[in-house]
């Protein structure tokens, strides 16, 4: 029996409940005690699963993570629940009722699709991963909507499904894979599968080059609470469209094909666009909304004279603009009694922790310093969030 089989037994289920809140620092003592009453392999499996569930809370929430089953790769590679739910909701609202989920992993996306009322065929070629996806659908009461199949996705007939969803593996033995053709399966195969279906969505790395986006696809970059999570290629929606979507919300910024903003001197306000906006190359849309320009032609900081709040960028009021100088920054912070210093950088080689160590901030006040370039020259802009 493998670990999952052991944990699905009544004894395994009871042991999982017993160890669910085990402090990792106490694992050895807990394992020693439990092995007096349970097989050693079951104790190891339960403690390992408890550890994975604790890690999974950040992605799936405590309630779901406490009932689901995980593999180490599954925790690492699965979609954050909020992102999967958004994508599933978008599919359901477009009229999709059935999806072939290819490369389903532990079933995170299949779960979100099923909860949106969509019937799912979830496919993965790894036996342990497919078994985990099946166990998760059952644990969450979704087995009636999710069929899990152990198979090579390139051999699965997706005819009869309203849409195809493909999440290729983007990690190998040496870590993350950046070449889309090195995905498993390759992006070119996923695009071919998408084109054979009425509609499709392909999950890809947010760093994908824009030139790799097919002309007949819509490209969407998604962030959650400011962290860029993924890019999605949609087929059968709006060919050529580019958008950035921010969660929670959702709020979506659609490209209008604006030219790059001009470079201008620093104004009273600095706007830091959301990472999804930057990845989607929509900084011009933000600059247009706030009537601003760029500090530097190669850096995604927008500056303006007026405050125009936008969900697509964080606004800061700038109090000082100085050429880069550790000595001058240290003197200014001492004069302002700044003890809490947030360091942001773009276009600077200076490491934030090294800078904090050198300036030794002390005092009751807080400030943010931007290390960047202004019209090509290294500069510091000091201010605070609006």
Short mmCIF file of the C-alpha atoms (twelve columns), coordinates in Angstrom:
data_MODEL
# 
_entry.id   MODEL 
# 
loop_
_atom_site.group_PDB 
_atom_site.id 
_atom_site.type_symbol 
_atom_site.label_atom_id 
_atom_site.label_alt_id 
_atom_site.label_comp_id 
_atom_site.label_asym_id 
_atom_site.label_seq_id 
_atom_site.Cartn_x 
_atom_site.Cartn_y 
_atom_site.Cartn_z 
_atom_site.pdbx_PDB_model_num 
ATOM 1   C CA . UNK A 1   0.000   0.000  0.000   1 
ATOM 2   C CA . UNK A 2   1.186   3.535  -0.701  1 
ATOM 3   C CA . UNK A 3   0.841   6.481  1.657   1 
ATOM 4   C CA . UNK A 4   -2.519  7.580  0.224   1 
ATOM 5   C CA . UNK A 5   -3.990  4.082  0.528   1 
ATOM 6   C CA . UNK A 6   -2.882  3.964  4.169   1 
ATOM 7   C CA . UNK A 7   -4.407  7.359  4.933   1 
ATOM 8   C CA . UNK A 8   -7.751  6.449  3.346   1 
ATOM 9   C CA . UNK A 9   -8.264  3.561  5.804   1 
ATOM 10  C CA . UNK A 10  -10.354 4.226  8.955   1 
ATOM 11  C CA . UNK A 11  -7.189  3.994  11.062  1 
ATOM 12  C CA . UNK A 12  -5.382  6.414  8.761   1 
ATOM 13  C CA . UNK A 13  -8.256  8.884  8.770   1 
ATOM 14  C CA . UNK A 14  -8.416  8.854  12.565  1 
ATOM 15  C CA . UNK A 15  -4.661  9.321  12.842  1 
ATOM 16  C CA . UNK A 16  -4.774  12.252 10.412  1 
ATOM 17  C CA . UNK A 17  -7.308  13.963 12.656  1 
ATOM 18  C CA . UNK A 18  -5.091  13.350 15.666  1 
ATOM 19  C CA . UNK A 19  -1.907  14.834 14.148  1 
ATOM 20  C CA . UNK A 20  -3.446  17.647 12.084  1 
ATOM 21  C CA . UNK A 21  -2.128  20.469 14.325  1 
ATOM 22  C CA . UNK A 22  1.239   18.922 15.151  1 
ATOM 23  C CA . UNK A 23  4.002   21.482 15.587  1 
ATOM 24  C CA . UNK A 24  6.869   20.511 13.228  1 
ATOM 25  C CA . UNK A 25  9.276   21.032 16.108  1 
ATOM 26  C CA . UNK A 26  7.510   18.260 18.046  1 
ATOM 27  C CA . UNK A 27  7.206   15.770 15.183  1 
ATOM 28  C CA . UNK A 28  9.879   13.409 16.477  1 
ATOM 29  C CA . UNK A 29  8.329   13.156 19.935  1 
ATOM 30  C CA . UNK A 30  4.838   12.700 18.491  1 
ATOM 31  C CA . UNK A 31  6.062   10.041 16.049  1 
ATOM 32  C CA . UNK A 32  7.810   8.122  18.830  1 
ATOM 33  C CA . UNK A 33  4.622   8.075  20.914  1 
ATOM 34  C CA . UNK A 34  2.314   7.114  18.062  1 
ATOM 35  C CA . UNK A 35  4.528   4.272  16.824  1 
ATOM 36  C CA . UNK A 36  3.755   2.407  20.044  1 
ATOM 37  C CA . UNK A 37  0.147   2.021  18.836  1 
ATOM 38  C CA . UNK A 38  0.297   2.324  15.028  1 
ATOM 39  C CA . UNK A 39  2.481   0.959  12.194  1 
ATOM 40  C CA . UNK A 40  5.544   3.118  11.606  1 
ATOM 41  C CA . UNK A 41  4.743   3.650  7.915   1 
ATOM 42  C CA . UNK A 42  1.252   4.914  8.766   1 
ATOM 43  C CA . UNK A 43  2.597   7.335  11.373  1 
ATOM 44  C CA . UNK A 44  5.145   8.689  8.889   1 
ATOM 45  C CA . UNK A 45  2.468   9.066  6.217   1 
ATOM 46  C CA . UNK A 46  0.081   10.878 8.565   1 
ATOM 47  C CA . UNK A 47  2.699   13.295 9.863   1 
ATOM 48  C CA . UNK A 48  3.943   13.968 6.333   1 
ATOM 49  C CA . UNK A 49  0.399   14.662 5.144   1 
ATOM 50  C CA . UNK A 50  -0.273  16.936 8.123   1 
ATOM 51  C CA . UNK A 51  2.816   18.918 7.199   1 
ATOM 52  C CA . UNK A 52  1.635   19.241 3.583   1 
ATOM 53  C CA . UNK A 53  -1.830  20.308 4.703   1 
ATOM 54  C CA . UNK A 54  -0.350  23.035 6.858   1 
ATOM 55  C CA . UNK A 55  1.604   24.322 3.847   1 
ATOM 56  C CA . UNK A 56  -1.491  24.134 1.662   1 
ATOM 57  C CA . UNK A 57  -3.565  26.458 3.869   1 
ATOM 58  C CA . UNK A 58  -2.075  29.496 2.115   1 
ATOM 59  C CA . UNK A 59  -3.437  28.281 -1.234  1 
ATOM 60  C CA . UNK A 60  -6.619  26.443 -0.324  1 
ATOM 61  C CA . UNK A 61  -7.741  27.898 3.000   1 
ATOM 62  C CA . UNK A 62  -7.836  26.022 6.292   1 
ATOM 63  C CA . UNK A 63  -11.185 24.263 5.722   1 
ATOM 64  C CA . UNK A 64  -10.354 22.679 2.355   1 
ATOM 65  C CA . UNK A 65  -6.679  22.062 3.143   1 
ATOM 66  C CA . UNK A 66  -7.704  20.209 6.294   1 
ATOM 67  C CA . UNK A 67  -9.751  17.704 4.246   1 
ATOM 68  C CA . UNK A 68  -7.695  17.391 1.071   1 
ATOM 69  C CA . UNK A 69  -4.716  15.177 0.267   1 
ATOM 70  C CA . UNK A 70  -1.466  16.507 -1.136  1 
ATOM 71  C CA . UNK A 71  1.828   15.484 -2.647  1 
ATOM 72  C CA . UNK A 72  4.922   17.693 -2.277  1 
ATOM 73  C CA . UNK A 73  4.768   18.662 -5.962  1 
ATOM 74  C CA . UNK A 74  1.019   19.123 -5.719  1 
ATOM 75  C CA . UNK A 75  1.299   21.743 -2.993  1 
ATOM 76  C CA . UNK A 76  4.006   23.545 -4.923  1 
ATOM 77  C CA . UNK A 77  2.425   23.521 -8.375  1 
ATOM 78  C CA . UNK A 78  -1.320  23.695 -7.734  1 
ATOM 79  C CA . UNK A 79  -3.302  26.828 -8.518  1 
ATOM 80  C CA . UNK A 80  -4.271  29.129 -5.656  1 
ATOM 81  C CA . UNK A 81  -7.957  28.493 -4.920  1 
ATOM 82  C CA . UNK A 82  -8.978  32.130 -5.442  1 
ATOM 83  C CA . UNK A 83  -7.414  32.154 -8.926  1 
ATOM 84  C CA . UNK A 84  -8.915  28.805 -9.884  1 
ATOM 85  C CA . UNK A 85  -12.339 29.972 -8.678  1 
ATOM 86  C CA . UNK A 86  -12.111 33.150 -10.757 1 
ATOM 87  C CA . UNK A 87  -11.165 31.215 -13.868 1 
ATOM 88  C CA . UNK A 88  -13.922 28.637 -13.287 1 
ATOM 89  C CA . UNK A 89  -16.484 31.391 -12.732 1 
ATOM 90  C CA . UNK A 90  -15.479 33.037 -15.988 1 
ATOM 91  C CA . UNK A 91  -15.978 29.725 -17.800 1 
ATOM 92  C CA . UNK A 92  -19.369 29.109 -16.197 1 
ATOM 93  C CA . UNK A 93  -20.571 32.642 -17.006 1 
ATOM 94  C CA . UNK A 94  -19.671 32.059 -20.664 1 
ATOM 95  C CA . UNK A 95  -22.011 29.050 -20.797 1 
ATOM 96  C CA . UNK A 96  -19.434 26.261 -20.476 1 
ATOM 97  C CA . UNK A 97  -20.918 23.178 -18.778 1 
ATOM 98  C CA . UNK A 98  -18.205 20.553 -19.343 1 
ATOM 99  C CA . UNK A 99  -14.393 20.758 -19.328 1 
ATOM 100 C CA . UNK A 100 -11.587 18.317 -20.058 1 
ATOM 101 C CA . UNK A 101 -8.949  19.265 -17.447 1 
ATOM 102 C CA . UNK A 102 -5.671  17.989 -18.877 1 
ATOM 103 C CA . UNK A 103 -2.663  17.710 -16.526 1 
ATOM 104 C CA . UNK A 104 -5.038  18.024 -13.572 1 
ATOM 105 C CA . UNK A 105 -2.430  17.520 -10.846 1 
ATOM 106 C CA . UNK A 106 -4.006  17.012 -7.420  1 
ATOM 107 C CA . UNK A 107 -7.284  18.444 -8.717  1 
ATOM 108 C CA . UNK A 108 -7.304  22.053 -7.546  1 
ATOM 109 C CA . UNK A 109 -8.700  23.393 -10.817 1 
ATOM 110 C CA . UNK A 110 -11.118 20.492 -11.213 1 
ATOM 111 C CA . UNK A 111 -12.491 21.283 -7.751  1 
ATOM 112 C CA . UNK A 112 -13.045 24.939 -8.669  1 
ATOM 113 C CA . UNK A 113 -14.720 23.987 -11.954 1 
ATOM 114 C CA . UNK A 114 -17.017 21.490 -10.229 1 
ATOM 115 C CA . UNK A 115 -17.978 24.044 -7.605  1 
ATOM 116 C CA . UNK A 116 -18.971 26.349 -10.453 1 
ATOM 117 C CA . UNK A 117 -21.375 23.635 -11.631 1 
ATOM 118 C CA . UNK A 118 -19.183 22.358 -14.470 1 
ATOM 119 C CA . UNK A 119 -18.762 18.651 -15.241 1 
ATOM 120 C CA . UNK A 120 -15.041 17.764 -15.353 1 
ATOM 121 C CA . UNK A 121 -12.903 15.023 -16.833 1 
ATOM 122 C CA . UNK A 122 -9.617  15.367 -14.905 1 
ATOM 123 C CA . UNK A 123 -6.630  13.645 -16.512 1 
ATOM 124 C CA . UNK A 124 -3.096  13.036 -15.254 1 
ATOM 125 C CA . UNK A 125 -0.610  10.378 -16.321 1 
ATOM 126 C CA . UNK A 126 1.001   9.931  -12.891 1 
ATOM 127 C CA . UNK A 127 -0.842  7.213  -10.936 1 
ATOM 128 C CA . UNK A 128 -0.232  8.734  -7.495  1 
ATOM 129 C CA . UNK A 129 -1.251  12.208 -8.638  1 
ATOM 130 C CA . UNK A 130 -4.431  10.940 -10.303 1 
ATOM 131 C CA . UNK A 131 -5.312  8.957  -7.174  1 
ATOM 132 C CA . UNK A 132 -4.818  12.095 -5.081  1 
ATOM 133 C CA . UNK A 133 -7.101  14.119 -7.369  1 
ATOM 134 C CA . UNK A 134 -9.754  11.403 -7.066  1 
ATOM 135 C CA . UNK A 135 -9.450  11.369 -3.281  1 
ATOM 136 C CA . UNK A 136 -9.796  15.148 -3.176  1 
ATOM 137 C CA . UNK A 137 -12.957 15.171 -5.285  1 
ATOM 138 C CA . UNK A 138 -14.442 12.590 -2.932  1 
ATOM 139 C CA . UNK A 139 -13.268 14.372 0.222   1 
ATOM 140 C CA . UNK A 140 -14.952 17.596 -0.870  1 
ATOM 141 C CA . UNK A 141 -18.176 15.948 -2.016  1 
ATOM 142 C CA . UNK A 142 -17.581 16.603 -5.725  1 
ATOM 143 C CA . UNK A 143 -17.101 13.073 -7.044  1 
ATOM 144 C CA . UNK A 144 -20.421 13.305 -8.883  1 
ATOM 145 C CA . UNK A 145 -19.063 16.084 -11.108 1 
ATOM 146 C CA . UNK A 146 -15.406 15.037 -11.382 1 
ATOM 147 C CA . UNK A 147 -14.240 11.938 -13.228 1 
ATOM 148 C CA . UNK A 148 -10.502 11.335 -12.756 1 
ATOM 149 C CA . UNK A 149 -8.649  9.354  -15.386 1 
ATOM 150 C CA . UNK A 150 -5.047  8.135  -15.296 1 
ATOM 151 C CA . UNK A 151 -3.833  8.614  -18.866 1 
ATOM 152 C CA . UNK A 152 -1.445  10.431 -21.175 1 
ATOM 153 C CA . UNK A 153 -3.229  13.692 -21.987 1 
ATOM 154 C CA . UNK A 154 -2.002  13.571 -25.584 1 
ATOM 155 C CA . UNK A 155 -4.075  10.437 -26.096 1 
ATOM 156 C CA . UNK A 156 -7.340  11.653 -24.552 1 
ATOM 157 C CA . UNK A 157 -10.325 12.318 -26.825 1 
ATOM 158 C CA . UNK A 158 -11.807 15.668 -25.734 1 
ATOM 159 C CA . UNK A 159 -14.629 15.661 -28.294 1 
ATOM 160 C CA . UNK A 160 -17.966 16.286 -26.635 1 
ATOM 161 C CA . UNK A 161 -16.589 18.739 -24.056 1 
ATOM 162 C CA . UNK A 162 -17.458 22.424 -24.201 1 
ATOM 163 C CA . UNK A 163 -13.891 23.413 -23.367 1 
ATOM 164 C CA . UNK A 164 -10.393 22.173 -22.684 1 
ATOM 165 C CA . UNK A 165 -8.213  23.385 -19.823 1 
ATOM 166 C CA . UNK A 166 -4.491  22.590 -19.941 1 
ATOM 167 C CA . UNK A 167 -2.007  23.219 -17.152 1 
ATOM 168 C CA . UNK A 168 1.346   21.906 -18.437 1 
ATOM 169 C CA . UNK A 169 4.040   21.003 -15.921 1 
ATOM 170 C CA . UNK A 170 6.491   23.885 -15.682 1 
ATOM 171 C CA . UNK A 171 8.976   22.346 -13.286 1 
ATOM 172 C CA . UNK A 172 11.650  19.771 -13.956 1 
ATOM 173 C CA . UNK A 173 14.460  18.141 -12.040 1 
ATOM 174 C CA . UNK A 174 16.362  21.444 -11.983 1 
ATOM 175 C CA . UNK A 175 13.493  23.691 -10.957 1 
ATOM 176 C CA . UNK A 176 11.295  26.011 -12.981 1 
ATOM 177 C CA . UNK A 177 11.149  25.707 -16.744 1 
ATOM 178 C CA . UNK A 178 11.107  29.005 -18.623 1 
ATOM 179 C CA . UNK A 179 11.032  27.762 -22.222 1 
ATOM 180 C CA . UNK A 180 7.348   27.126 -23.121 1 
ATOM 181 C CA . UNK A 181 8.408   24.348 -25.485 1 
ATOM 182 C CA . UNK A 182 10.062  22.573 -22.564 1 
ATOM 183 C CA . UNK A 183 6.748   22.402 -20.675 1 
ATOM 184 C CA . UNK A 184 5.246   18.927 -20.297 1 
ATOM 185 C CA . UNK A 185 3.404   18.739 -22.646 1 
ATOM 186 C CA . UNK A 186 4.949   21.549 -24.749 1 
ATOM 187 C CA . UNK A 187 2.997   24.769 -25.215 1 
ATOM 188 C CA . UNK A 188 2.713   24.101 -28.950 1 
ATOM 189 C CA . UNK A 189 0.835   20.852 -28.224 1 
ATOM 190 C CA . UNK A 190 -1.440  22.628 -25.728 1 
ATOM 191 C CA . UNK A 191 -2.225  25.329 -28.298 1 
ATOM 192 C CA . UNK A 192 -3.082  22.649 -30.879 1 
ATOM 193 C CA . UNK A 193 -5.391  20.952 -28.373 1 
ATOM 194 C CA . UNK A 194 -7.011  24.303 -27.594 1 
ATOM 195 C CA . UNK A 195 -7.662  25.016 -31.260 1 
ATOM 196 C CA . UNK A 196 -9.414  21.669 -31.689 1 
ATOM 197 C CA . UNK A 197 -11.881 22.499 -28.914 1 
ATOM 198 C CA . UNK A 198 -14.821 24.946 -29.053 1 
ATOM 199 C CA . UNK A 199 -13.176 26.951 -26.275 1 
ATOM 200 C CA . UNK A 200 -10.068 26.556 -24.159 1 
ATOM 201 C CA . UNK A 201 -7.863  28.007 -21.453 1 
ATOM 202 C CA . UNK A 202 -4.144  27.319 -21.090 1 
ATOM 203 C CA . UNK A 203 -2.392  28.152 -17.837 1 
ATOM 204 C CA . UNK A 204 1.172   29.348 -18.427 1 
ATOM 205 C CA . UNK A 205 3.950   31.073 -16.511 1 
ATOM 206 C CA . UNK A 206 3.416   34.846 -16.085 1 
ATOM 207 C CA . UNK A 207 6.883   35.487 -17.501 1 
ATOM 208 C CA . UNK A 208 5.957   34.099 -20.906 1 
ATOM 209 C CA . UNK A 209 7.257   36.341 -23.722 1 
ATOM 210 C CA . UNK A 210 4.463   38.265 -25.412 1 
ATOM 211 C CA . UNK A 211 5.741   37.104 -28.778 1 
ATOM 212 C CA . UNK A 212 4.920   33.518 -27.723 1 
ATOM 213 C CA . UNK A 213 1.213   34.388 -27.397 1 
ATOM 214 C CA . UNK A 214 -0.725  33.094 -30.433 1 
ATOM 215 C CA . UNK A 215 -2.569  35.734 -32.441 1 
ATOM 216 C CA . UNK A 216 -5.875  33.911 -32.046 1 
ATOM 217 C CA . UNK A 217 -5.651  33.845 -28.232 1 
ATOM 218 C CA . UNK A 218 -6.647  36.291 -25.546 1 
ATOM 219 C CA . UNK A 219 -3.867  36.752 -22.988 1 
ATOM 220 C CA . UNK A 220 -4.724  37.448 -19.355 1 
ATOM 221 C CA . UNK A 221 -2.318  38.026 -16.472 1 
ATOM 222 C CA . UNK A 222 -3.751  37.445 -12.988 1 
ATOM 223 C CA . UNK A 223 -2.547  38.707 -9.613  1 
ATOM 224 C CA . UNK A 224 -3.939  37.942 -6.164  1 
ATOM 225 C CA . UNK A 225 -3.447  40.557 -3.436  1 
ATOM 226 C CA . UNK A 226 -0.672  42.077 -5.525  1 
ATOM 227 C CA . UNK A 227 1.222   38.844 -6.238  1 
ATOM 228 C CA . UNK A 228 1.319   37.788 -9.891  1 
ATOM 229 C CA . UNK A 229 0.161   34.173 -10.027 1 
ATOM 230 C CA . UNK A 230 -0.230  33.138 -13.643 1 
ATOM 231 C CA . UNK A 231 -1.046  33.966 -17.217 1 
ATOM 232 C CA . UNK A 232 -3.899  32.364 -19.135 1 
ATOM 233 C CA . UNK A 233 -4.325  31.977 -22.865 1 
ATOM 234 C CA . UNK A 234 -8.018  31.930 -23.732 1 
ATOM 235 C CA . UNK A 235 -9.308  30.550 -27.025 1 
ATOM 236 C CA . UNK A 236 -12.805 31.211 -28.320 1 
ATOM 237 C CA . UNK A 237 -13.152 34.521 -26.451 1 
ATOM 238 C CA . UNK A 238 -11.553 37.739 -27.766 1 
ATOM 239 C CA . UNK A 239 -8.652  36.951 -30.110 1 
ATOM 240 C CA . UNK A 240 -5.772  39.377 -29.650 1 
ATOM 241 C CA . UNK A 241 -7.148  40.904 -26.440 1 
ATOM 242 C CA . UNK A 242 -4.717  41.550 -23.572 1 
ATOM 243 C CA . UNK A 243 -5.886  42.117 -20.026 1 
ATOM 244 C CA . UNK A 244 -4.657  42.261 -16.450 1 
ATOM 245 C CA . UNK A 245 -6.993  40.942 -13.755 1 
ATOM 246 C CA . UNK A 246 -6.557  41.756 -10.093 1 
ATOM 247 C CA . UNK A 247 -7.989  39.618 -7.292  1 
ATOM 248 C CA . UNK A 248 -9.879  39.956 -5.093  1 
ATOM 249 C CA . UNK A 249 -12.461 41.777 -7.129  1 
ATOM 250 C CA . UNK A 250 -12.064 40.866 -9.852  1 
ATOM 251 C CA . UNK A 251 -10.965 44.045 -11.601 1 
ATOM 252 C CA . UNK A 252 -9.810  43.751 -15.206 1 
ATOM 253 C CA . UNK A 253 -7.834  46.289 -17.214 1 
ATOM 254 C CA . UNK A 254 -8.082  45.763 -20.963 1 
ATOM 255 C CA . UNK A 255 -5.445  46.926 -23.416 1 
ATOM 256 C CA . UNK A 256 -6.436  49.814 -25.668 1 
ATOM 257 C CA . UNK A 257 -3.226  49.664 -27.662 1 
ATOM 258 C CA . UNK A 258 -1.909  52.953 -26.265 1 
ATOM 259 C CA . UNK A 259 1.622   54.100 -27.160 1 
ATOM 260 C CA . UNK A 260 4.308   54.076 -24.502 1 
ATOM 261 C CA . UNK A 261 3.964   57.018 -22.090 1 
ATOM 262 C CA . UNK A 262 6.441   59.862 -22.373 1 
ATOM 263 C CA . UNK A 263 9.189   60.485 -19.832 1 
ATOM 264 C CA . UNK A 264 8.661   63.492 -17.554 1 
ATOM 265 C CA . UNK A 265 10.168  64.980 -14.381 1 
ATOM 266 C CA . UNK A 266 8.996   63.554 -11.047 1 
ATOM 267 C CA . UNK A 267 5.660   64.963 -9.929  1 
ATOM 268 C CA . UNK A 268 4.049   65.006 -6.515  1 
ATOM 269 C CA . UNK A 269 2.813   61.428 -6.851  1 
ATOM 270 C CA . UNK A 270 4.379   58.131 -7.881  1 
ATOM 271 C CA . UNK A 271 2.217   55.223 -9.013  1 
ATOM 272 C CA . UNK A 272 3.488   51.658 -8.732  1 
ATOM 273 C CA . UNK A 273 1.444   49.497 -11.153 1 
ATOM 274 C CA . UNK A 274 0.278   46.066 -10.039 1 
ATOM 275 C CA . UNK A 275 2.544   43.252 -11.202 1 
ATOM 276 C CA . UNK A 276 -0.131  41.828 -13.497 1 
ATOM 277 C CA . UNK A 277 -0.439  45.224 -15.184 1 
ATOM 278 C CA . UNK A 278 3.326   45.299 -15.754 1 
ATOM 279 C CA . UNK A 279 3.449   41.718 -17.062 1 
ATOM 280 C CA . UNK A 280 0.567   42.474 -19.434 1 
ATOM 281 C CA . UNK A 281 2.414   45.563 -20.732 1 
ATOM 282 C CA . UNK A 282 -0.448  47.845 -19.680 1 
ATOM 283 C CA . UNK A 283 1.528   50.548 -17.892 1 
ATOM 284 C CA . UNK A 284 0.431   52.991 -20.608 1 
ATOM 285 C CA . UNK A 285 -3.207  52.380 -19.650 1 
ATOM 286 C CA . UNK A 286 -2.396  53.239 -16.021 1 
ATOM 287 C CA . UNK A 287 -0.457  56.348 -17.024 1 
ATOM 288 C CA . UNK A 288 -3.405  57.487 -19.121 1 
ATOM 289 C CA . UNK A 289 -5.815  57.011 -16.197 1 
ATOM 290 C CA . UNK A 290 -3.739  59.156 -13.843 1 
ATOM 291 C CA . UNK A 291 -2.595  61.680 -16.475 1 
ATOM 292 C CA . UNK A 292 1.013   60.746 -15.821 1 
ATOM 293 C CA . UNK A 293 4.275   59.824 -17.497 1 
ATOM 294 C CA . UNK A 294 7.296   57.635 -16.821 1 
ATOM 295 C CA . UNK A 295 10.254  58.483 -14.624 1 
ATOM 296 C CA . UNK A 296 12.418  56.579 -17.091 1 
ATOM 297 C CA . UNK A 297 11.630  55.040 -20.465 1 
ATOM 298 C CA . UNK A 298 12.651  51.555 -19.306 1 
ATOM 299 C CA . UNK A 299 11.088  51.482 -15.824 1 
ATOM 300 C CA . UNK A 300 7.452   50.893 -14.870 1 
ATOM 301 C CA . UNK A 301 7.055   53.738 -12.380 1 
ATOM 302 C CA . UNK A 302 4.449   56.341 -13.310 1 
ATOM 303 C CA . UNK A 303 4.629   59.907 -12.003 1 
ATOM 304 C CA . UNK A 304 1.933   62.578 -11.971 1 
ATOM 305 C CA . UNK A 305 1.088   65.930 -10.386 1 
ATOM 306 C CA . UNK A 306 -2.399  64.973 -9.227  1 
ATOM 307 C CA . UNK A 307 -3.824  62.124 -7.169  1 
ATOM 308 C CA . UNK A 308 -6.210  59.942 -9.138  1 
ATOM 309 C CA . UNK A 309 -6.769  56.687 -7.241  1 
ATOM 310 C CA . UNK A 310 -6.841  53.572 -9.394  1 
ATOM 311 C CA . UNK A 311 -7.115  49.912 -8.389  1 
ATOM 312 C CA . UNK A 312 -4.393  49.080 -10.897 1 
ATOM 313 C CA . UNK A 313 -1.577  50.926 -9.125  1 
ATOM 314 C CA . UNK A 314 -0.552  51.929 -5.607  1 
ATOM 315 C CA . UNK A 315 -0.114  55.680 -5.161  1 
ATOM 316 C CA . UNK A 316 2.629   57.329 -3.086  1 
ATOM 317 C CA . UNK A 317 3.069   60.988 -2.232  1 
ATOM 318 C CA . UNK A 318 6.676   61.965 -2.910  1 
ATOM 319 C CA . UNK A 319 8.331   64.398 -0.514  1 
ATOM 320 C CA . UNK A 320 11.937  64.272 -1.753  1 
ATOM 321 C CA . UNK A 321 13.743  63.569 -5.017  1 
ATOM 322 C CA . UNK A 322 17.522  63.201 -4.689  1 
ATOM 323 C CA . UNK A 323 20.407  61.749 -6.670  1 
ATOM 324 C CA . UNK A 324 21.361  58.389 -5.223  1 
ATOM 325 C CA . UNK A 325 23.571  58.794 -2.149  1 
ATOM 326 C CA . UNK A 326 23.631  56.565 0.914   1 
ATOM 327 C CA . UNK A 327 25.109  59.412 2.968   1 
ATOM 328 C CA . UNK A 328 22.365  61.867 2.023   1 
ATOM 329 C CA . UNK A 329 19.648  59.297 2.601   1 
ATOM 330 C CA . UNK A 330 21.016  58.449 6.037   1 
ATOM 331 C CA . UNK A 331 21.085  62.131 7.016   1 
ATOM 332 C CA . UNK A 332 17.548  62.728 5.752   1 
ATOM 333 C CA . UNK A 333 16.162  59.707 7.615   1 
ATOM 334 C CA . UNK A 334 17.889  60.765 10.806  1 
ATOM 335 C CA . UNK A 335 16.454  64.288 10.454  1 
ATOM 336 C CA . UNK A 336 12.925  62.894 9.847   1 
ATOM 337 C CA . UNK A 337 13.305  60.296 12.651  1 
ATOM 338 C CA . UNK A 338 12.406  57.444 10.313  1 
ATOM 339 C CA . UNK A 339 12.707  54.040 11.948  1 
ATOM 340 C CA . UNK A 340 10.509  51.994 9.605   1 
ATOM 341 C CA . UNK A 341 11.930  52.141 6.102   1 
ATOM 342 C CA . UNK A 342 10.342  50.361 3.153   1 
ATOM 343 C CA . UNK A 343 12.794  50.006 0.270   1 
ATOM 344 C CA . UNK A 344 11.465  49.506 -3.258  1 
ATOM 345 C CA . UNK A 345 13.696  49.265 -6.266  1 
ATOM 346 C CA . UNK A 346 13.447  49.081 -10.000 1 
ATOM 347 C CA . UNK A 347 16.470  49.637 -12.202 1 
ATOM 348 C CA . UNK A 348 18.877  49.690 -9.249  1 
ATOM 349 C CA . UNK A 349 21.529  47.163 -8.260  1 
ATOM 350 C CA . UNK A 350 21.377  48.132 -4.568  1 
ATOM 351 C CA . UNK A 351 20.027  45.413 -2.263  1 
ATOM 352 C CA . UNK A 352 17.338  46.659 0.157   1 
ATOM 353 C CA . UNK A 353 18.714  44.847 3.210   1 
ATOM 354 C CA . UNK A 354 22.198  46.175 2.530   1 
ATOM 355 C CA . UNK A 355 20.826  49.713 2.282   1 
ATOM 356 C CA . UNK A 356 18.908  49.378 5.568   1 
ATOM 357 C CA . UNK A 357 22.059  48.153 7.272   1 
ATOM 358 C CA . UNK A 358 23.999  51.163 6.042   1 
ATOM 359 C CA . UNK A 359 21.439  53.867 6.871   1 
ATOM 360 C CA . UNK A 360 20.433  52.355 10.251  1 
ATOM 361 C CA . UNK A 361 16.889  53.833 10.421  1 
ATOM 362 C CA . UNK A 362 15.778  54.837 13.919  1 
ATOM 363 C CA . UNK A 363 12.767  56.728 15.165  1 
ATOM 364 C CA . UNK A 364 8.974   56.642 15.402  1 
ATOM 365 C CA . UNK A 365 8.160   57.539 11.785  1 
ATOM 366 C CA . UNK A 366 7.883   55.527 8.559   1 
ATOM 367 C CA . UNK A 367 8.863   56.241 4.972   1 
ATOM 368 C CA . UNK A 368 9.254   54.534 1.618   1 
ATOM 369 C CA . UNK A 369 12.312  55.037 -0.564  1 
ATOM 370 C CA . UNK A 370 12.301  54.183 -4.270  1 
ATOM 371 C CA . UNK A 371 15.680  53.322 -5.736  1 
ATOM 372 C CA . UNK A 372 15.339  53.820 -9.452  1 
ATOM 373 C CA . UNK A 373 16.429  55.911 -12.400 1 
ATOM 374 C CA . UNK A 374 15.054  59.273 -13.426 1 
ATOM 375 C CA . UNK A 375 15.712  59.955 -17.111 1 
ATOM 376 C CA . UNK A 376 18.608  57.495 -16.952 1 
ATOM 377 C CA . UNK A 377 20.268  58.828 -13.770 1 
ATOM 378 C CA . UNK A 378 20.308  56.843 -10.477 1 
ATOM 379 C CA . UNK A 379 17.906  58.517 -8.071  1 
ATOM 380 C CA . UNK A 380 16.069  58.215 -4.757  1 
ATOM 381 C CA . UNK A 381 12.458  59.237 -4.286  1 
ATOM 382 C CA . UNK A 382 11.217  59.342 -0.694  1 
ATOM 383 C CA . UNK A 383 7.560   59.379 0.252   1 
ATOM 384 C CA . UNK A 384 4.682   57.450 1.768   1 
ATOM 385 C CA . UNK A 385 1.577   55.568 0.583   1 
ATOM 386 C CA . UNK A 386 -1.464  57.751 0.045   1 
# 
